[in-house]
PDB file of C-alpha atoms in Angstrom:
ATOM      1  CA  UNK M   1     167.394  57.944  85.895  1.00 71.00           C
ATOM      2  CA  UNK M   2     163.878  58.635  87.032  1.00 78.00           C
ATOM      3  CA  UNK M   3     161.079  57.297  84.870  1.00 89.00           C
ATOM      4  CA  UNK M   4     157.312  56.988  84.870  1.00 94.00           C
ATOM      5  CA  UNK M   5     155.336  53.982  83.685  1.00 95.00           C
ATOM      6  CA  UNK M   6     151.649  54.157  82.957  1.00 96.00           C
ATOM      7  CA  UNK M   7     150.527  50.582  82.879  1.00 91.00           C
ATOM      8  CA  UNK M   8     147.495  50.975  80.630  1.00 94.00           C
ATOM      9  CA  UNK M   9     147.559  52.759  77.285  1.00 95.00           C
ATOM     10  CA  UNK M  10     143.766  52.724  77.028  1.00 96.00           C
ATOM     11  CA  UNK M  11     140.998  52.323  79.586  1.00 97.00           C
ATOM     12  CA  UNK M  12     137.401  51.971  78.368  1.00 97.00           C
ATOM     13  CA  UNK M  13     134.690  52.437  80.987  1.00 97.00           C
ATOM     14  CA  UNK M  14     130.960  53.055  81.115  1.00 97.00           C
ATOM     15  CA  UNK M  15     129.521  56.298  82.394  1.00 97.00           C
ATOM     16  CA  UNK M  16     128.998  56.415  86.183  1.00 97.00           C
ATOM     17  CA  UNK M  17     131.380  53.483  86.718  1.00 98.00           C
ATOM     18  CA  UNK M  18     134.522  53.845  88.856  1.00 98.00           C
ATOM     19  CA  UNK M  19     137.926  54.043  87.214  1.00 98.00           C
ATOM     20  CA  UNK M  20     141.571  53.665  88.220  1.00 97.00           C
ATOM     21  CA  UNK M  21     144.483  54.773  86.048  1.00 98.00           C
ATOM     22  CA  UNK M  22     147.744  53.235  87.160  1.00 97.00           C
ATOM     23  CA  UNK M  23     151.125  54.937  87.442  1.00 97.00           C
ATOM     24  CA  UNK M  24     154.455  53.681  88.761  1.00 95.00           C
ATOM     25  CA  UNK M  25     157.615  55.728  89.070  1.00 93.00           C
ATOM     26  CA  UNK M  26     161.247  54.951  89.673  1.00 89.00           C
ATOM     27  CA  UNK M  27     163.207  57.184  91.978  1.00 73.00           C
ATOM     28  CA  UNK M  28     165.641  56.753  94.830  1.00 64.00           C
ATOM     29  CA  UNK M  29     164.892  60.117  96.370  1.00 69.00           C
ATOM     30  CA  UNK M  30     161.881  62.075  97.537  1.00 68.00           C
ATOM     31  CA  UNK M  31     159.565  62.910  94.710  1.00 80.00           C
ATOM     32  CA  UNK M  32     156.883  65.301  93.711  1.00 89.00           C
ATOM     33  CA  UNK M  33     154.181  63.583  91.632  1.00 93.00           C
ATOM     34  CA  UNK M  34     151.564  64.994  89.313  1.00 95.00           C
ATOM     35  CA  UNK M  35     148.601  63.991  87.178  1.00 97.00           C
ATOM     36  CA  UNK M  36     147.762  66.113  84.160  1.00 97.00           C
ATOM     37  CA  UNK M  37     144.798  65.818  81.778  1.00 97.00           C
ATOM     38  CA  UNK M  38     144.818  66.670  78.085  1.00 95.00           C
ATOM     39  CA  UNK M  39     141.561  67.151  76.220  1.00 93.00           C
ATOM     40  CA  UNK M  40     141.606  66.845  72.406  1.00 87.00           C
ATOM     41  CA  UNK M  41     143.601  69.571  70.698  1.00 81.00           C
ATOM     42  CA  UNK M  42     144.492  71.259  73.967  1.00 86.00           C
ATOM     43  CA  UNK M  43     147.468  71.643  76.274  1.00 89.00           C
ATOM     44  CA  UNK M  44     147.931  69.935  79.634  1.00 94.00           C
ATOM     45  CA  UNK M  45     145.921  70.891  82.693  1.00 94.00           C
ATOM     46  CA  UNK M  46     146.932  69.967  86.234  1.00 94.00           C
ATOM     47  CA  UNK M  47     144.521  67.549  87.939  1.00 96.00           C
ATOM     48  CA  UNK M  48     146.345  67.086  91.228  1.00 95.00           C
ATOM     49  CA  UNK M  49     149.773  66.891  92.829  1.00 93.00           C
ATOM     50  CA  UNK M  50     151.535  65.146  95.687  1.00 92.00           C
ATOM     51  CA  UNK M  51     154.240  67.152  97.398  1.00 88.00           C
ATOM     52  CA  UNK M  52     154.262  65.802 100.960  1.00 84.00           C
ATOM     53  CA  UNK M  53     151.948  64.989 103.836  1.00 85.00           C
ATOM     54  CA  UNK M  54     148.761  62.997 103.381  1.00 87.00           C
ATOM     55  CA  UNK M  55     149.178  60.208 100.857  1.00 89.00           C
ATOM     56  CA  UNK M  56     145.625  60.698  99.572  1.00 95.00           C
ATOM     57  CA  UNK M  57     145.461  63.713  97.337  1.00 95.00           C
ATOM     58  CA  UNK M  58     142.247  65.242  96.022  1.00 96.00           C
ATOM     59  CA  UNK M  59     142.147  67.143  92.767  1.00 94.00           C
ATOM     60  CA  UNK M  60     139.738  68.823  90.419  1.00 94.00           C
ATOM     61  CA  UNK M  61     136.708  67.233  88.756  1.00 93.00           C
ATOM     62  CA  UNK M  62     136.302  64.628  91.526  1.00 96.00           C
ATOM     63  CA  UNK M  63     139.631  62.882  90.913  1.00 97.00           C
ATOM     64  CA  UNK M  64     141.914  61.656  93.669  1.00 97.00           C
ATOM     65  CA  UNK M  65     145.226  59.812  93.808  1.00 97.00           C
ATOM     66  CA  UNK M  66     147.073  57.814  96.427  1.00 95.00           C
ATOM     67  CA  UNK M  67     150.830  57.974  96.899  1.00 94.00           C
ATOM     68  CA  UNK M  68     152.317  54.626  97.898  1.00 93.00           C
ATOM     69  CA  UNK M  69     156.021  54.906  98.616  1.00 90.00           C
ATOM     70  CA  UNK M  70     156.639  51.194  99.186  1.00 90.00           C
ATOM     71  CA  UNK M  71     155.088  50.313  95.842  1.00 92.00           C
ATOM     72  CA  UNK M  72     156.359  53.477  94.103  1.00 92.00           C
ATOM     73  CA  UNK M  73     152.883  54.059  92.757  1.00 94.00           C
ATOM     74  CA  UNK M  74     150.596  57.046  92.317  1.00 96.00           C
ATOM     75  CA  UNK M  75     147.311  55.684  90.942  1.00 97.00           C
ATOM     76  CA  UNK M  76     144.507  58.020  89.896  1.00 98.00           C
ATOM     77  CA  UNK M  77     140.904  57.209  90.790  1.00 98.00           C
ATOM     78  CA  UNK M  78     137.407  58.535  90.305  1.00 98.00           C
ATOM     79  CA  UNK M  79     134.361  56.869  91.866  1.00 97.00           C
ATOM     80  CA  UNK M  80     131.949  57.777  89.054  1.00 97.00           C
ATOM     81  CA  UNK M  81     133.064  59.001  85.628  1.00 97.00           C
ATOM     82  CA  UNK M  82     131.245  61.226  83.170  1.00 97.00           C
ATOM     83  CA  UNK M  83     131.351  61.386  79.399  1.00 96.00           C
ATOM     84  CA  UNK M  84     133.250  64.664  79.761  1.00 95.00           C
ATOM     85  CA  UNK M  85     136.133  62.823  81.473  1.00 97.00           C
ATOM     86  CA  UNK M  86     137.110  61.306  78.118  1.00 96.00           C
ATOM     87  CA  UNK M  87     140.677  62.535  77.616  1.00 96.00           C
ATOM     88  CA  UNK M  88     144.352  61.584  77.804  1.00 97.00           C
ATOM     89  CA  UNK M  89     145.818  61.413  81.308  1.00 98.00           C
ATOM     90  CA  UNK M  90     149.515  61.803  82.057  1.00 97.00           C
ATOM     91  CA  UNK M  91     151.393  60.939  85.213  1.00 97.00           C
ATOM     92  CA  UNK M  92     154.596  62.896  85.845  1.00 95.00           C
ATOM     93  CA  UNK M  93     157.456  63.070  88.341  1.00 92.00           C
ATOM     94  CA  UNK M  94     159.513  66.150  89.143  1.00 88.00           C
ATOM     95  CA  UNK M  95     163.238  65.583  88.697  1.00 84.00           C
ATOM     96  CA  UNK M  96     165.782  67.868  90.340  1.00 81.00           C
ATOM     97  CA  UNK M  97     169.214  68.525  88.872  1.00 77.00           C
ATOM     98  CA  UNK M  98     171.760  71.255  89.450  1.00 75.00           C
ATOM     99  CA  UNK M  99     169.309  73.524  91.209  1.00 77.00           C
ATOM    100  CA  UNK M 100     166.624  73.186  88.570  1.00 80.00           C
ATOM    101  CA  UNK M 101     163.783  70.778  88.043  1.00 83.00           C
ATOM    102  CA  UNK M 102     161.802  69.349  85.166  1.00 87.00           C
ATOM    103  CA  UNK M 103     158.852  67.052  84.733  1.00 90.00           C
ATOM    104  CA  UNK M 104     159.261  63.562  83.311  1.00 92.00           C
ATOM    105  CA  UNK M 105     156.017  62.223  81.847  1.00 95.00           C
ATOM    106  CA  UNK M 106     154.609  58.793  81.288  1.00 96.00           C
ATOM    107  CA  UNK M 107     153.314  57.730  77.890  1.00 96.00           C
ATOM    108  CA  UNK M 108     149.728  58.518  78.870  1.00 97.00           C
ATOM    109  CA  UNK M 109     146.479  56.622  79.365  1.00 98.00           C
ATOM    110  CA  UNK M 110     143.532  57.300  77.117  1.00 97.00           C
ATOM    111  CA  UNK M 111     140.313  57.187  79.129  1.00 97.00           C
ATOM    112  CA  UNK M 112     137.258  56.531  76.975  1.00 97.00           C
ATOM    113  CA  UNK M 113     133.923  56.896  78.772  1.00 97.00           C
ATOM    114  CA  UNK M 114     130.985  55.263  77.000  1.00 96.00           C
ATOM    115  CA  UNK M 115     127.283  55.969  77.587  1.00 94.00           C
TER     116      UNK M 115
ATOM    117  CA  UNK J   1     145.504  86.688  84.683  1.00 64.00           C
ATOM    118  CA  UNK J   2     146.908  85.601  81.335  1.00 75.00           C
ATOM    119  CA  UNK J   3     148.061  82.035  81.162  1.00 92.00           C
ATOM    120  CA  UNK J   4     150.769  80.627  78.921  1.00 96.00           C
ATOM    121  CA  UNK J   5     150.267  81.699  75.312  1.00 96.00           C
ATOM    122  CA  UNK J   6     151.853  80.122  72.256  1.00 97.00           C
ATOM    123  CA  UNK J   7     151.986  81.001  68.586  1.00 96.00           C
ATOM    124  CA  UNK J   8     151.333  79.903  65.966  1.00 97.00           C
ATOM    125  CA  UNK J   9     148.748  77.269  66.839  1.00 96.00           C
ATOM    126  CA  UNK J  10     149.269  75.299  63.641  1.00 96.00           C
ATOM    127  CA  UNK J  11     151.866  75.373  60.905  1.00 96.00           C
ATOM    128  CA  UNK J  12     153.030  73.261  58.009  1.00 98.00           C
ATOM    129  CA  UNK J  13     156.619  73.105  56.800  1.00 98.00           C
ATOM    130  CA  UNK J  14     158.587  70.978  54.374  1.00 97.00           C
ATOM    131  CA  UNK J  15     161.678  68.933  55.084  1.00 97.00           C
ATOM    132  CA  UNK J  16     164.844  70.988  55.400  1.00 97.00           C
ATOM    133  CA  UNK J  17     163.074  74.189  56.367  1.00 98.00           C
ATOM    134  CA  UNK J  18     163.439  76.039  59.643  1.00 98.00           C
ATOM    135  CA  UNK J  19     160.700  76.949  62.113  1.00 98.00           C
ATOM    136  CA  UNK J  20     160.362  79.341  65.049  1.00 98.00           C
ATOM    137  CA  UNK J  21     157.745  78.861  67.748  1.00 98.00           C
ATOM    138  CA  UNK J  22     156.939  81.488  70.358  1.00 98.00           C
ATOM    139  CA  UNK J  23     155.794  81.419  73.959  1.00 98.00           C
ATOM    140  CA  UNK J  24     154.787  83.961  76.588  1.00 98.00           C
ATOM    141  CA  UNK J  25     154.819  82.604  80.147  1.00 96.00           C
ATOM    142  CA  UNK J  26     152.111  82.977  82.745  1.00 94.00           C
ATOM    143  CA  UNK J  27     152.189  86.315  84.538  1.00 93.00           C
ATOM    144  CA  UNK J  28     154.707  86.196  87.381  1.00 90.00           C
ATOM    145  CA  UNK J  29     156.651  83.262  85.953  1.00 92.00           C
ATOM    146  CA  UNK J  30     160.264  83.574  84.836  1.00 93.00           C
ATOM    147  CA  UNK J  31     161.169  80.040  83.737  1.00 93.00           C
ATOM    148  CA  UNK J  32     160.131  78.501  80.431  1.00 95.00           C
ATOM    149  CA  UNK J  33     160.361  74.845  79.444  1.00 95.00           C
ATOM    150  CA  UNK J  34     159.690  73.337  76.043  1.00 97.00           C
ATOM    151  CA  UNK J  35     158.316  69.856  75.395  1.00 97.00           C
ATOM    152  CA  UNK J  36     157.754  67.829  72.240  1.00 98.00           C
ATOM    153  CA  UNK J  37     154.693  65.580  72.149  1.00 96.00           C
ATOM    154  CA  UNK J  38     154.581  63.183  69.233  1.00 95.00           C
ATOM    155  CA  UNK J  39     151.246  61.636  68.316  1.00 91.00           C
ATOM    156  CA  UNK J  40     150.146  59.096  70.899  1.00 88.00           C
ATOM    157  CA  UNK J  41     153.071  59.755  73.235  1.00 92.00           C
ATOM    158  CA  UNK J  42     153.793  61.677  76.389  1.00 94.00           C
ATOM    159  CA  UNK J  43     155.579  65.027  76.335  1.00 96.00           C
ATOM    160  CA  UNK J  44     159.379  64.805  76.035  1.00 96.00           C
ATOM    161  CA  UNK J  45     161.554  67.487  77.651  1.00 95.00           C
ATOM    162  CA  UNK J  46     163.549  69.569  75.147  1.00 97.00           C
ATOM    163  CA  UNK J  47     165.109  72.323  77.266  1.00 95.00           C
ATOM    164  CA  UNK J  48     164.509  74.916  79.946  1.00 94.00           C
ATOM    165  CA  UNK J  49     165.362  78.625  80.097  1.00 94.00           C
ATOM    166  CA  UNK J  50     165.871  80.813  83.132  1.00 92.00           C
ATOM    167  CA  UNK J  51     167.482  84.255  83.238  1.00 92.00           C
ATOM    168  CA  UNK J  52     167.934  84.112  79.459  1.00 95.00           C
ATOM    169  CA  UNK J  53     170.145  81.029  79.612  1.00 94.00           C
ATOM    170  CA  UNK J  54     169.544  77.387  78.813  1.00 94.00           C
ATOM    171  CA  UNK J  55     169.661  75.601  82.167  1.00 91.00           C
ATOM    172  CA  UNK J  56     168.764  72.030  81.312  1.00 90.00           C
ATOM    173  CA  UNK J  57     168.526  70.101  78.082  1.00 93.00           C
ATOM    174  CA  UNK J  58     166.909  66.822  77.156  1.00 93.00           C
ATOM    175  CA  UNK J  59     168.068  64.320  74.581  1.00 94.00           C
ATOM    176  CA  UNK J  60     167.485  66.448  71.492  1.00 97.00           C
ATOM    177  CA  UNK J  61     169.982  67.288  68.731  1.00 97.00           C
ATOM    178  CA  UNK J  62     171.556  70.698  68.242  1.00 96.00           C
ATOM    179  CA  UNK J  63     169.014  71.397  65.499  1.00 98.00           C
ATOM    180  CA  UNK J  64     166.771  72.355  68.387  1.00 98.00           C
ATOM    181  CA  UNK J  65     167.729  75.682  69.891  1.00 97.00           C
ATOM    182  CA  UNK J  66     166.046  78.347  71.929  1.00 97.00           C
ATOM    183  CA  UNK J  67     166.149  81.776  73.344  1.00 97.00           C
ATOM    184  CA  UNK J  68     164.660  83.651  76.260  1.00 97.00           C
ATOM    185  CA  UNK J  69     164.106  87.383  76.195  1.00 97.00           C
ATOM    186  CA  UNK J  70     164.320  89.902  79.062  1.00 97.00           C
ATOM    187  CA  UNK J  71     160.512  89.877  79.368  1.00 96.00           C
ATOM    188  CA  UNK J  72     160.741  86.080  79.989  1.00 96.00           C
ATOM    189  CA  UNK J  73     159.111  85.132  76.682  1.00 97.00           C
ATOM    190  CA  UNK J  74     160.844  82.410  74.725  1.00 98.00           C
ATOM    191  CA  UNK J  75     161.380  81.005  71.255  1.00 98.00           C
ATOM    192  CA  UNK J  76     162.035  77.485  70.079  1.00 98.00           C
ATOM    193  CA  UNK J  77     163.889  77.119  66.790  1.00 98.00           C
ATOM    194  CA  UNK J  78     164.222  73.923  64.816  1.00 98.00           C
ATOM    195  CA  UNK J  79     166.565  73.805  61.804  1.00 97.00           C
ATOM    196  CA  UNK J  80     166.744  71.303  58.949  1.00 97.00           C
ATOM    197  CA  UNK J  81     163.308  69.903  59.686  1.00 98.00           C
ATOM    198  CA  UNK J  82     162.754  66.166  59.420  1.00 98.00           C
ATOM    199  CA  UNK J  83     159.495  64.299  59.008  1.00 97.00           C
ATOM    200  CA  UNK J  84     159.973  62.999  62.556  1.00 97.00           C
ATOM    201  CA  UNK J  85     159.826  66.533  63.930  1.00 98.00           C
ATOM    202  CA  UNK J  86     156.079  66.570  63.310  1.00 98.00           C
ATOM    203  CA  UNK J  87     154.548  66.951  66.765  1.00 97.00           C
ATOM    204  CA  UNK J  88     152.757  69.179  69.211  1.00 96.00           C
ATOM    205  CA  UNK J  89     155.260  71.537  70.810  1.00 97.00           C
ATOM    206  CA  UNK J  90     154.269  72.568  74.295  1.00 97.00           C
ATOM    207  CA  UNK J  91     155.573  75.503  76.235  1.00 97.00           C
ATOM    208  CA  UNK J  92     155.316  75.467  80.020  1.00 95.00           C
ATOM    209  CA  UNK J  93     156.169  78.089  82.586  1.00 94.00           C
ATOM    210  CA  UNK J  94     157.074  78.048  86.256  1.00 91.00           C
ATOM    211  CA  UNK J  95     158.594  80.317  88.834  1.00 86.00           C
ATOM    212  CA  UNK J  96     162.277  80.370  89.575  1.00 77.00           C
ATOM    213  CA  UNK J  97     164.768  77.862  90.786  1.00 66.00           C
ATOM    214  CA  UNK J  98     164.004  74.381  92.057  1.00 62.00           C
ATOM    215  CA  UNK J  99     164.601  75.421  95.641  1.00 59.00           C
ATOM    216  CA  UNK J 100     161.670  77.791  95.393  1.00 61.00           C
ATOM    217  CA  UNK J 101     159.154  75.685  93.516  1.00 71.00           C
ATOM    218  CA  UNK J 102     157.620  72.235  93.431  1.00 75.00           C
ATOM    219  CA  UNK J 103     158.163  71.563  89.769  1.00 78.00           C
ATOM    220  CA  UNK J 104     154.546  72.215  88.843  1.00 85.00           C
ATOM    221  CA  UNK J 105     154.292  73.483  85.290  1.00 90.00           C
ATOM    222  CA  UNK J 106     151.611  75.564  83.610  1.00 93.00           C
ATOM    223  CA  UNK J 107     151.155  74.638  79.969  1.00 95.00           C
ATOM    224  CA  UNK J 108     150.072  76.495  76.874  1.00 95.00           C
ATOM    225  CA  UNK J 109     147.781  75.042  74.213  1.00 94.00           C
ATOM    226  CA  UNK J 110     150.733  74.088  72.039  1.00 96.00           C
ATOM    227  CA  UNK J 111     151.896  74.632  68.474  1.00 97.00           C
ATOM    228  CA  UNK J 112     151.150  71.768  66.137  1.00 96.00           C
ATOM    229  CA  UNK J 113     153.914  71.371  63.560  1.00 98.00           C
ATOM    230  CA  UNK J 114     153.450  69.214  60.485  1.00 97.00           C
ATOM    231  CA  UNK J 115     156.500  68.492  58.344  1.00 98.00           C
ATOM    232  CA  UNK J 116     155.806  67.269  54.818  1.00 96.00           C
TER     233      UNK J 116
END
C-alpha cells in the first residue's frame, strides 16, 4: 500500500533563513504528489503539485519542490521564509483504485518561523 | 466562484450521540471526499462519493456513513459517538473519475467535533 512519510514533525527556523521540509513516499507505480499547507483553524490549501514533466515544481508563496524518483522523495523548499509561513505542511500522494483516486497524507510537519 | 463550504464549523456532542456534518462542493465539482484529522495528525480518508454512491472507503467502522444528493452536496453521519471521534472533519471536492483528474482536492474549512 502506498504511504507517505514526513521525516520531521517540527522544523524551527529563523525569519529569512532557508528551509527544507522532507517527504518520502512508497509506490511502485507512477504517482502524483502534492504539498498542502494548513494555517491554524483552517482547511488545507494546495501549495504545489507534481504530475509529470519537470522534476522541479514551483508553487505559491515562493515554495518549490523537487521530485526524485530514485529516492522516492518530494522535498519542499523555500529560500527565505517569513513569519507568515508558520503553519502545518502536509505531503500527499494520489492513489488510484478501481477508476477512482484519493489522497494519502503524511503526518505533517509544523514549520515555526521565529523573528 | 464559491469554494467548498462546510457546516457547522464547531459542535460539541456527548458520547453515544449521533452527528451529521454537511458539505457543498466547489462549483463544477461532482465528487466529494471526507477526511478525519485528529489533533496533531494528518488527514485520514473516510470515504468518497460520486454519482450519489460510495465509491471508496477507508478503514473506518460502519458507524461512519454518508450520503450524496443530486446537487452533489454531501453529508457525513457518525453514530454512537466515542471520545476518539473528536477531530476536525474535512470535506474535499474534485471533478469526476480518476481518468479525468489528477487527484487534486479542494478542501473546506472543516467541522470541528468535540465529543465529551
